[in-house]
Short mmCIF file of C-alpha atoms and ligand atoms in Angstrom, two decimals:
data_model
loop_
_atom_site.label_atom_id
_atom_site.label_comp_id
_atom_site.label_asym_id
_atom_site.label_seq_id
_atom_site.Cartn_x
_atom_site.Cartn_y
_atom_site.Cartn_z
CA UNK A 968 60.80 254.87 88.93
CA UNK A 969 60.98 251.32 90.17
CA UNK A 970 58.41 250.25 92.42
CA UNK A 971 58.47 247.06 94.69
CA UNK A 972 55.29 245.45 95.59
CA UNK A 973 55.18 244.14 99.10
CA UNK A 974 53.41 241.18 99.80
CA UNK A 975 51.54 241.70 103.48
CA UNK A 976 52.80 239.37 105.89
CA UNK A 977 49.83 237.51 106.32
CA UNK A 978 49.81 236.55 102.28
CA UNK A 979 53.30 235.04 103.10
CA UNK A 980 52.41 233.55 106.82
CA UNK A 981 48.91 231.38 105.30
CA UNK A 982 50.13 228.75 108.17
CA UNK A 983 51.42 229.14 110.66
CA UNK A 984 50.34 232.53 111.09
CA UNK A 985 46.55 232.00 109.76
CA UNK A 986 44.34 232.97 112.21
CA UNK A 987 42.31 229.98 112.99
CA UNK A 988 46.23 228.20 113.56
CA UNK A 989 45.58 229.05 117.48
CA UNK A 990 47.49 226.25 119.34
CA UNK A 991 47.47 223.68 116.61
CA UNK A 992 49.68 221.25 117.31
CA UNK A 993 50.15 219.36 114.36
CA UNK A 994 48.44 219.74 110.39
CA UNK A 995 48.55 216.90 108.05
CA UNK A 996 48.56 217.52 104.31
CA UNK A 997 47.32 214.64 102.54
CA UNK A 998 47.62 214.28 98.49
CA UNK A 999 46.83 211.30 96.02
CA UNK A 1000 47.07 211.76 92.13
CA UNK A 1001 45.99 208.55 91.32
CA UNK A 1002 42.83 208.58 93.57
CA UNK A 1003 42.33 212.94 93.38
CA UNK A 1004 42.18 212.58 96.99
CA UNK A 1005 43.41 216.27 98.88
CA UNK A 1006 42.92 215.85 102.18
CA UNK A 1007 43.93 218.08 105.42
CA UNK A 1008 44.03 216.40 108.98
CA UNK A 1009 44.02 219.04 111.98
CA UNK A 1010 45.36 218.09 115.02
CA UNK A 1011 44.29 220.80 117.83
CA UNK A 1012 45.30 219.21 121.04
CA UNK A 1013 46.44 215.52 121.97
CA UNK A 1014 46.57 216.74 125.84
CA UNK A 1015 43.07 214.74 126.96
CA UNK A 1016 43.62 211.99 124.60
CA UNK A 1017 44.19 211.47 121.17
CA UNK A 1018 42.66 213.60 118.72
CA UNK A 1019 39.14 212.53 117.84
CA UNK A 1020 37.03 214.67 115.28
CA UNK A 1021 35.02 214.05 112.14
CA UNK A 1022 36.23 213.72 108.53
CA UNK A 1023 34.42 216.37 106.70
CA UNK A 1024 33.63 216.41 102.39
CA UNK A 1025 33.52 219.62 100.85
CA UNK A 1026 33.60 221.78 97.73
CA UNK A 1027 35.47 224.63 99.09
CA UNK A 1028 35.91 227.46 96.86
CA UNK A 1029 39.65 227.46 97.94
CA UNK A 1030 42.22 225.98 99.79
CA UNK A 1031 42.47 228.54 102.14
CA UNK A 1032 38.94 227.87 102.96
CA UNK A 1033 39.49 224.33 103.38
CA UNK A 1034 42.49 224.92 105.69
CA UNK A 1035 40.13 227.72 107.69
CA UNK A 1036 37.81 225.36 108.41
CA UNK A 1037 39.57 222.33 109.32
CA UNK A 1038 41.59 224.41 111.76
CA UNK A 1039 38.02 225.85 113.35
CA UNK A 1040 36.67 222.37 113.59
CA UNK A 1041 39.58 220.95 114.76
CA UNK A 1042 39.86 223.49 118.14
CA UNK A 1043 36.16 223.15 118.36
CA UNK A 1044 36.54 219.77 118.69
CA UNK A 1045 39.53 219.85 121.78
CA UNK A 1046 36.91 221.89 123.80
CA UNK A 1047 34.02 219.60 122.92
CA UNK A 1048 35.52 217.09 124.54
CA UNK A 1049 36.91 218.62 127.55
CA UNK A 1050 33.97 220.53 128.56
CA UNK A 1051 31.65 216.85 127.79
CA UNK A 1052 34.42 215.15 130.23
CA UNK A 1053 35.81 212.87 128.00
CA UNK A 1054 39.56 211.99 127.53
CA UNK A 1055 39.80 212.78 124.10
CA UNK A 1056 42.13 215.65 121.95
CA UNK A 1057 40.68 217.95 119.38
CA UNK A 1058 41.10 216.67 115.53
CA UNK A 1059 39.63 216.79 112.28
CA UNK A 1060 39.90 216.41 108.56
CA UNK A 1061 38.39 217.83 105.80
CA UNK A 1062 38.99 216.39 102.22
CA UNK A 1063 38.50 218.57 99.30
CA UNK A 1064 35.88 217.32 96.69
CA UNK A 1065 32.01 217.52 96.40
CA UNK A 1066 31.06 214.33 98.24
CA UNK A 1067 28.24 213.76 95.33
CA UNK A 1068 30.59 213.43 92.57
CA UNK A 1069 34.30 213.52 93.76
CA UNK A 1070 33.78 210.64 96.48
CA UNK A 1071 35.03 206.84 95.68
CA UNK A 1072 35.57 203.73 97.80
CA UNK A 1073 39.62 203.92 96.68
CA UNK A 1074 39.44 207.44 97.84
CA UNK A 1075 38.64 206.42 100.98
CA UNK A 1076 40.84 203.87 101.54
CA UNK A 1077 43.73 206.24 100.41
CA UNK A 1078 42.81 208.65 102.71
CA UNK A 1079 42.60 205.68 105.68
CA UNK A 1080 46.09 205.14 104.88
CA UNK A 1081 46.81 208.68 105.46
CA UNK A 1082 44.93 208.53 109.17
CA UNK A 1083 47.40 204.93 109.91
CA UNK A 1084 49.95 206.92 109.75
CA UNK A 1085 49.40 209.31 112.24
CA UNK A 1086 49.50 206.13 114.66
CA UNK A 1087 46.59 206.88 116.60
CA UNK A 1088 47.16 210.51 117.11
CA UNK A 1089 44.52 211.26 115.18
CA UNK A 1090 41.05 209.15 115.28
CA UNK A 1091 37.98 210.17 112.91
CA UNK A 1092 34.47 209.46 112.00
CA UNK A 1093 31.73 210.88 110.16
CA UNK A 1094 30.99 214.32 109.41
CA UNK A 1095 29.31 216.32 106.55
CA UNK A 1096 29.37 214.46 103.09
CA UNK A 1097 30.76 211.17 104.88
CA UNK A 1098 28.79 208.16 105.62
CA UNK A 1099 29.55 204.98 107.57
CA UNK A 1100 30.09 202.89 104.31
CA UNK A 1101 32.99 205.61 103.96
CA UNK A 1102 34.01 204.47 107.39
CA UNK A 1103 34.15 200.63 106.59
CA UNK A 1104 36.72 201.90 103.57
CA UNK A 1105 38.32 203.98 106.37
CA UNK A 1106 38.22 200.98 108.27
CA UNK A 1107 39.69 198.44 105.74
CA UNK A 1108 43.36 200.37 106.28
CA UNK A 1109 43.09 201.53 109.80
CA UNK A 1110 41.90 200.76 113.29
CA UNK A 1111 41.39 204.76 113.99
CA UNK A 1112 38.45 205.06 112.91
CA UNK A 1113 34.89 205.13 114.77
CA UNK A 1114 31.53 205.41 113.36
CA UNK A 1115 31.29 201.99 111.72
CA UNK A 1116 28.28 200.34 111.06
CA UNK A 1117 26.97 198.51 114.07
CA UNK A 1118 27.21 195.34 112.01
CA UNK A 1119 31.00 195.24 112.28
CA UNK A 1120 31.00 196.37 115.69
CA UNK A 1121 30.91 199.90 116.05
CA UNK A 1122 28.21 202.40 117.22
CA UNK A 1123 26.72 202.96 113.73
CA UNK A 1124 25.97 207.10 112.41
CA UNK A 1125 26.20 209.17 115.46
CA UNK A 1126 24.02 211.72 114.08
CA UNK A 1127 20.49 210.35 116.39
CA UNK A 1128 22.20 210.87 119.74
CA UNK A 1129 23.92 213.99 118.61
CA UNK A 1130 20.00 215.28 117.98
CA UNK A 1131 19.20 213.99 121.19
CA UNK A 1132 22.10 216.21 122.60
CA UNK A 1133 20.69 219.51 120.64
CA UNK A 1134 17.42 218.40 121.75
CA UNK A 1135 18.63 218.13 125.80
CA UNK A 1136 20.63 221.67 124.88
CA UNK A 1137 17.64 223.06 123.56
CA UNK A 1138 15.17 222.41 126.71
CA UNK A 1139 17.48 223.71 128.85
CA UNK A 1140 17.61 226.78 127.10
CA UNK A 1141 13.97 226.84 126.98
CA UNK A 1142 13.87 226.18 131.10
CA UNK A 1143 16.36 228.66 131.82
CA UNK A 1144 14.21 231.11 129.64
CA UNK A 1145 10.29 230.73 130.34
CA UNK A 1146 10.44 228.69 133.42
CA UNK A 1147 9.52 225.45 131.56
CA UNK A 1148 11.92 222.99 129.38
CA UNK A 1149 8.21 221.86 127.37
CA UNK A 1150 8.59 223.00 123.55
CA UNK A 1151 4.72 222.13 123.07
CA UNK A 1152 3.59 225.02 120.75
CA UNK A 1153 6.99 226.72 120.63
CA UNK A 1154 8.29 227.95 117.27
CA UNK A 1155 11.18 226.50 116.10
CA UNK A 1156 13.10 226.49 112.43
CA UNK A 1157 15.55 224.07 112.00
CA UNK A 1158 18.14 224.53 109.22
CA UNK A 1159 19.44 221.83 107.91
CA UNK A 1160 17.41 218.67 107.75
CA UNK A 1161 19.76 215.72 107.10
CA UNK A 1162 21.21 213.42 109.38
CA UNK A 1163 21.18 215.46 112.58
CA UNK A 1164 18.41 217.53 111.50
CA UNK A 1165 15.85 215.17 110.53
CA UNK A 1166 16.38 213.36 113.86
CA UNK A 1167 16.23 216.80 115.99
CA UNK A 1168 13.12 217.77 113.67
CA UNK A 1169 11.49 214.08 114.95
CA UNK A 1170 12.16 214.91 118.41
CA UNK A 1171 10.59 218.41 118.24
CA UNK A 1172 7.36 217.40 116.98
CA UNK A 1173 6.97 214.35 118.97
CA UNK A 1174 6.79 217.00 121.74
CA UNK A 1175 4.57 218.84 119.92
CA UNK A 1176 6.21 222.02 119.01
CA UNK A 1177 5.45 224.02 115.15
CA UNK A 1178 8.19 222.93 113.49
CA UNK A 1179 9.86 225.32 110.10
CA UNK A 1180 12.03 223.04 107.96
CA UNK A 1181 14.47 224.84 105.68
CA UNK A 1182 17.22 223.29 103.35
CA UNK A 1183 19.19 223.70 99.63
CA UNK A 1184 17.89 219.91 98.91
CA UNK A 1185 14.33 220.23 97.82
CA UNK A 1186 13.84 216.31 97.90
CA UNK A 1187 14.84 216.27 101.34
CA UNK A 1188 12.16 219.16 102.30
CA UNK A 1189 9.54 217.46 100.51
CA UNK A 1190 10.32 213.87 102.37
CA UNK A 1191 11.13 215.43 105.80
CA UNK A 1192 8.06 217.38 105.96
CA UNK A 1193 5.32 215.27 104.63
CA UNK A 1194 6.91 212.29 107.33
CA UNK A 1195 6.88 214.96 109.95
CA UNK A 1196 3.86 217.40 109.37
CA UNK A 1197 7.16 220.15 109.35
CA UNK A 1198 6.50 223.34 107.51
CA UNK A 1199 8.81 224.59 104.74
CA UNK A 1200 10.54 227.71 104.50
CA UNK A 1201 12.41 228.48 101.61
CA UNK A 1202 16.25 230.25 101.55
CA UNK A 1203 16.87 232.78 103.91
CA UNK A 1204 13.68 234.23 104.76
CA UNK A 1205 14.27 231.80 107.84
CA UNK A 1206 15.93 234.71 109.24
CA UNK A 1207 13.01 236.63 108.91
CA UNK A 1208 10.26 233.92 110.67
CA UNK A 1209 8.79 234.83 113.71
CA UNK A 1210 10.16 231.87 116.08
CA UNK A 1211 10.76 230.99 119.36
CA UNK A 1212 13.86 228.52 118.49
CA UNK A 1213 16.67 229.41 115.80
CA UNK A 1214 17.86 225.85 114.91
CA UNK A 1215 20.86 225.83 112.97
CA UNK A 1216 21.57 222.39 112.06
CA UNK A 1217 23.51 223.16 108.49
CA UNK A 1218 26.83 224.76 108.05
CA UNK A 1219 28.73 227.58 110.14
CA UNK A 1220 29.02 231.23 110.68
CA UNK A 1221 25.23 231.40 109.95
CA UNK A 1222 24.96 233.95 113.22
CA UNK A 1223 27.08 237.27 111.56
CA UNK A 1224 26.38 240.68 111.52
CA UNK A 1225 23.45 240.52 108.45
CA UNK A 1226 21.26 237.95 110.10
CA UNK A 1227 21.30 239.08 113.62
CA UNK A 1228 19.74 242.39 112.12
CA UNK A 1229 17.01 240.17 111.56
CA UNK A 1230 16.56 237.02 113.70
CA UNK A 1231 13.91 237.90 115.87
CA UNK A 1232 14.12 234.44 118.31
CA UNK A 1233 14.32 234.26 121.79
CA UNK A 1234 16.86 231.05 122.08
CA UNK A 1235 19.31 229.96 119.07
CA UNK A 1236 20.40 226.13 120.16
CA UNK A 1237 21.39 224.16 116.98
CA UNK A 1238 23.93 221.25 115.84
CA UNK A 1239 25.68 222.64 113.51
CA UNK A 1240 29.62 223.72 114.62
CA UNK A 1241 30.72 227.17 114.47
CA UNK A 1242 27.74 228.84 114.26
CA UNK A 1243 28.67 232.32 115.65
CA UNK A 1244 30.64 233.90 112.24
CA UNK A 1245 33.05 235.07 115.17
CA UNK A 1246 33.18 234.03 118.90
CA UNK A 1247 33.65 237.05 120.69
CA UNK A 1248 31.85 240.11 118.08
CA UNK A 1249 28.99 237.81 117.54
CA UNK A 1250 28.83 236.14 121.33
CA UNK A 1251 28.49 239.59 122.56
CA UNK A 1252 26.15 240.91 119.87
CA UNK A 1253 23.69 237.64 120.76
CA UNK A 1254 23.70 238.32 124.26
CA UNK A 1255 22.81 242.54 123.77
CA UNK A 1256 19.92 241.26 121.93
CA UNK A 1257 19.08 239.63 124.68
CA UNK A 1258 19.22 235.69 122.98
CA UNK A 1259 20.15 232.74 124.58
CA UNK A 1260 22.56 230.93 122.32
CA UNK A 1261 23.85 227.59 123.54
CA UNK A 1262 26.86 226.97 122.68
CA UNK A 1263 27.29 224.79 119.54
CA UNK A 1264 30.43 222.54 121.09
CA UNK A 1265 28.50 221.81 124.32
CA UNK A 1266 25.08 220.79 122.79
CA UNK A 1267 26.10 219.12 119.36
CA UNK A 1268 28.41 216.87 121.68
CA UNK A 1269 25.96 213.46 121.80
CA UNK A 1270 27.99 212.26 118.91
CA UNK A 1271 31.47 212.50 120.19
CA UNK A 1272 30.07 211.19 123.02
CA UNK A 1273 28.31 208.26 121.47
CA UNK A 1274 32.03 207.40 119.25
CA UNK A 1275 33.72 207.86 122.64
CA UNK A 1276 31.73 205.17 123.97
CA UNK A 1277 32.67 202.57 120.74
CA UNK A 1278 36.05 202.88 121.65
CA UNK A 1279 35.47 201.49 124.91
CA UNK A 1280 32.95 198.94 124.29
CA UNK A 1281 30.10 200.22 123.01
CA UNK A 1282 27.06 200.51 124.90
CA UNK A 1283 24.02 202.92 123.48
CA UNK A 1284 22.12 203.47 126.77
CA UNK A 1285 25.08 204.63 128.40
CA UNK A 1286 26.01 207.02 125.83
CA UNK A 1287 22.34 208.24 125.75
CA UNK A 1288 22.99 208.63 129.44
CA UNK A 1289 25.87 210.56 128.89
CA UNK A 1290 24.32 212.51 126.30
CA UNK A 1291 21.36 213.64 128.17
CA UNK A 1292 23.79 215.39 131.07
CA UNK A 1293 24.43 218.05 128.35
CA UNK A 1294 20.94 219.38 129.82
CA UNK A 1295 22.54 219.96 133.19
CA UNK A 1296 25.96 221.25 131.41
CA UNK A 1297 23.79 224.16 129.50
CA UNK A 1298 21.63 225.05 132.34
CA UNK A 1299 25.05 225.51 134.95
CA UNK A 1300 26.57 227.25 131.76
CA UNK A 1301 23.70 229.63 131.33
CA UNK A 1302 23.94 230.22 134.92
CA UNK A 1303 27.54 230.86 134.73
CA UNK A 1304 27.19 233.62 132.01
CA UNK A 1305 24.65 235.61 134.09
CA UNK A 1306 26.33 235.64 137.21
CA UNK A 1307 29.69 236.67 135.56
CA UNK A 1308 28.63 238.85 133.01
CA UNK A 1309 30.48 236.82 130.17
CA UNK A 1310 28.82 235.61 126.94
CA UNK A 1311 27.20 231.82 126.99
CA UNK A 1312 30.34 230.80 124.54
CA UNK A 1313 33.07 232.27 126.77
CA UNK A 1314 31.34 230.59 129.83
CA UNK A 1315 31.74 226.90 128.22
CA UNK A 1316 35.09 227.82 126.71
CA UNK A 1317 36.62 229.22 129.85
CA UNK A 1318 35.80 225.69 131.46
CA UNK A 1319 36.61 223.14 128.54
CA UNK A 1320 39.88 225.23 128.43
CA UNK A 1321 40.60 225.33 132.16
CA UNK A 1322 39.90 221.12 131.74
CA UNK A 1323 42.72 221.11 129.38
CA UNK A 1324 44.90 223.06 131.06
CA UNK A 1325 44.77 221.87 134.45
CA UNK A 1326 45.41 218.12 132.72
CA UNK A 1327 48.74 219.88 131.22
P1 NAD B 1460 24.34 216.46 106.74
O1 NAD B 1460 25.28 216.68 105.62
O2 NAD B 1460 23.67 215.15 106.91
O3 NAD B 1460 23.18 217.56 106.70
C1 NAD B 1460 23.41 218.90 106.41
C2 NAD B 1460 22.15 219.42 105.73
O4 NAD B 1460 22.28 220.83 105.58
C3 NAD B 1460 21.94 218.84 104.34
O5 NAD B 1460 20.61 218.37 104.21
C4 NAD B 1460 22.22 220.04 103.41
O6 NAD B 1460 21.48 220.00 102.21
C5 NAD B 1460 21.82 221.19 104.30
N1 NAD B 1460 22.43 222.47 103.93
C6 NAD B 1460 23.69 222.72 103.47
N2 NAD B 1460 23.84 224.04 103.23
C7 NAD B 1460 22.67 224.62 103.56
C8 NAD B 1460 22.21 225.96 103.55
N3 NAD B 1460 22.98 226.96 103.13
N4 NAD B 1460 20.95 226.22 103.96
C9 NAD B 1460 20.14 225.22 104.38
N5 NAD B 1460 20.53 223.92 104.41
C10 NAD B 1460 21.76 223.63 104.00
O7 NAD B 1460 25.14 216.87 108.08
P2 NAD B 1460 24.82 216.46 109.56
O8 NAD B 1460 25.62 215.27 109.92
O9 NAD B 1460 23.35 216.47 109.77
O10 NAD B 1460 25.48 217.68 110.37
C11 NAD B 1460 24.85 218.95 110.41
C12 NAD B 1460 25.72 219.93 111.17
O11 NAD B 1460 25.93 219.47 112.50
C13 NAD B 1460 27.13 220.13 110.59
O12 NAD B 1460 27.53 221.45 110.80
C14 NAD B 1460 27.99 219.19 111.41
O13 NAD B 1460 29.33 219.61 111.46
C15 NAD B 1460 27.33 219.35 112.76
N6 NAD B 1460 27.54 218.19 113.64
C16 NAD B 1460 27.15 216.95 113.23
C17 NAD B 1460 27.34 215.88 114.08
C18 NAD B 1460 26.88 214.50 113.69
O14 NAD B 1460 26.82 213.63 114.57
N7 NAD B 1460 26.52 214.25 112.45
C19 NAD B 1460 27.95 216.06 115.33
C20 NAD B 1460 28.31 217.35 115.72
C21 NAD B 1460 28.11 218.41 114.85
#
């Protein structure tokens, strides 16, 4: 007997019907043989403004890993910026390639071209395995680009004022909480210490607090604490540590079903985007354990804020300005989930999305 394998429909739907596609309105394949560049622009929403949202460097395992994420990022990024007030879409790219070895100045450039010819639709900047000497390359073949070093006029890496946003998230959470915003003796591990990280990790003991540092780069570790009297914690016993603050400044999805079995703090408030595995499962299972998370796109939003500003002029105080409002955003937001009985996320996201939709 014959027998005819069916492919399920989602195997044959990997686009259009992938489930992070939600309201995309426009993806942008991007390949280069002679440069190796494979690239993948995501544009969420142009319906505040044009899309604005890091360029990320990666070694996914797969492309379907690559497109996951850039479509995450990419709606994360349309409710970053409504819910921070700014008249600015939700974009991003991702290019496929580990940054350390895979990265080169033509590269670059090549994938510049790329972002000219979306025309302005899209605009990017710096994210995970880019720096701002990327962004002068970026630069060289396209005025949509922000992030450039504040020698040829732009607002340099973004990554201090987005710390200062996590930071401002961070006390709020700690107000709403104990009473009391001060972080003096207060627990807190930060994963992740590189260019967000470091800078939150500066803030945090300035004020005092017992800082855990925990990272995959042992150099960085070794430099980060010794500047910062920051204690290290190796791999994932972070989950384990017995902390006030759960910092996650490193990659996504790190609050899922294993570690909430064991993280044990009272407020989770980091940088990094994406950081509940999935919004609604692991937004409710945060609050029933009785955890304040702020929401990732609210806090981490000092950056967009601080590229927003270079495309008007740039001026640092008033982004810092801006940037330190994101205390009064998390505290109202905080508010809002207790009164209606809705997790922190859906609080922020029913308002960033309400922004949007009004504006249509
Ligand atoms: P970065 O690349 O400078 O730093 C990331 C750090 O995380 C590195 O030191 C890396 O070694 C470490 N890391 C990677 N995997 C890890 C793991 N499994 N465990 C522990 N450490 C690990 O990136 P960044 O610019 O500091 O951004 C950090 C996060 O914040 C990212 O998720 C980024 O998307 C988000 N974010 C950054 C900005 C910004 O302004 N840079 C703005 C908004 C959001």
């Amino acid at each position: 007997m014959e027998v005819t394998q069916v492919t399920p429909m989602k195997d044959l739907n990997p686009l259009f019907g992938n489930e992070a596609f939600m309201g995309h309105e426009q993806v942008v394949f991007c390949n280069d043989e002679e440069t190796g560049l494979k690239a993948i622009i995501g544009i969420h929403s142009t319906t505040l403004g044009p899309a604005l949202g890091g360029t990320r460097m990666w070694k996914y395992n797969n492309e379907m890993e690559a497109l996951r994420d850039v479509l995450r990022l990419s709606r994360g990024m349309t409710f970053k910026a409504s819910i921070s007030g700014l008249n600015l879409g939700g974009g991003k790219a991702v290019i496929i390639g580990d940054a350390s070895k895979d990265k080169t100045d033509d590269l670059m450039r090549r994938f510049g071209k790329f972002v000219d010819t979306l025309g302005g639709n899209y605009i990017t900047a710096e994210d995970v395995g880019i720096n701002t000497h990327d962004m002068e390359m970026v630069k060289s073949q396209t005025d949509h680009v922000t992030g450039i070093p504040e020698s040829m006029g732009g607002s340099g890496d973004p990554s201090p004022v987005t710390a200062y946003g996590v930071y401002m998230g961070m006390k709020a959470s700690a107000m709403y909480k104990w009473g009391t915003d001060k972080l003096e003796g207060k627990v807190v591990a930060v994963q992740g210490i590189g260019h967000v990280g470091e800078n939150l990790v500066k803030h945090l003991t300035e004020e005092g607090a017992k800082v855990y540092i925990n990272d995959i780069n042992e150099d960085r570790l070794q430099t980060v604490s010794k500047e910062f009297g920051a204690e290290i914690i190796y791999g994932d016993g972070i989950y384990d540590l017995d902390m006030d603050i759960y910092a996650p400044c490193a990659l996504g999805a790190t609050v899922n079903d294993v570690t909430l079995q064991r993280l044990k703090c009272a407020i989770i408030s980091g940088a990094a985007n994406n950081q509940l595995a999935d919004e609604q499962i692991h937004g409710k299972a945060v609050m029933e354990k009785g955890i304040i998370y702020a929401p990732d796109f609210l806090i981490n939003a000092g950056g967009l804020i601080n590229v927003y500003s270079e495309l008007h002029g740039y001026n640092r105080d008033e982004a810092l300005r801006k940037t330190e409002n994101i205390y009064d955003t998390t505290l109202q937001i905080l508010k809002k989930s207790e009164t209606e009985g809705v997790t922190t996320h859906q609080a922020a996201l029913s308002i960033a999305q309400k922004r949007v939709a009004d504006h249509k």
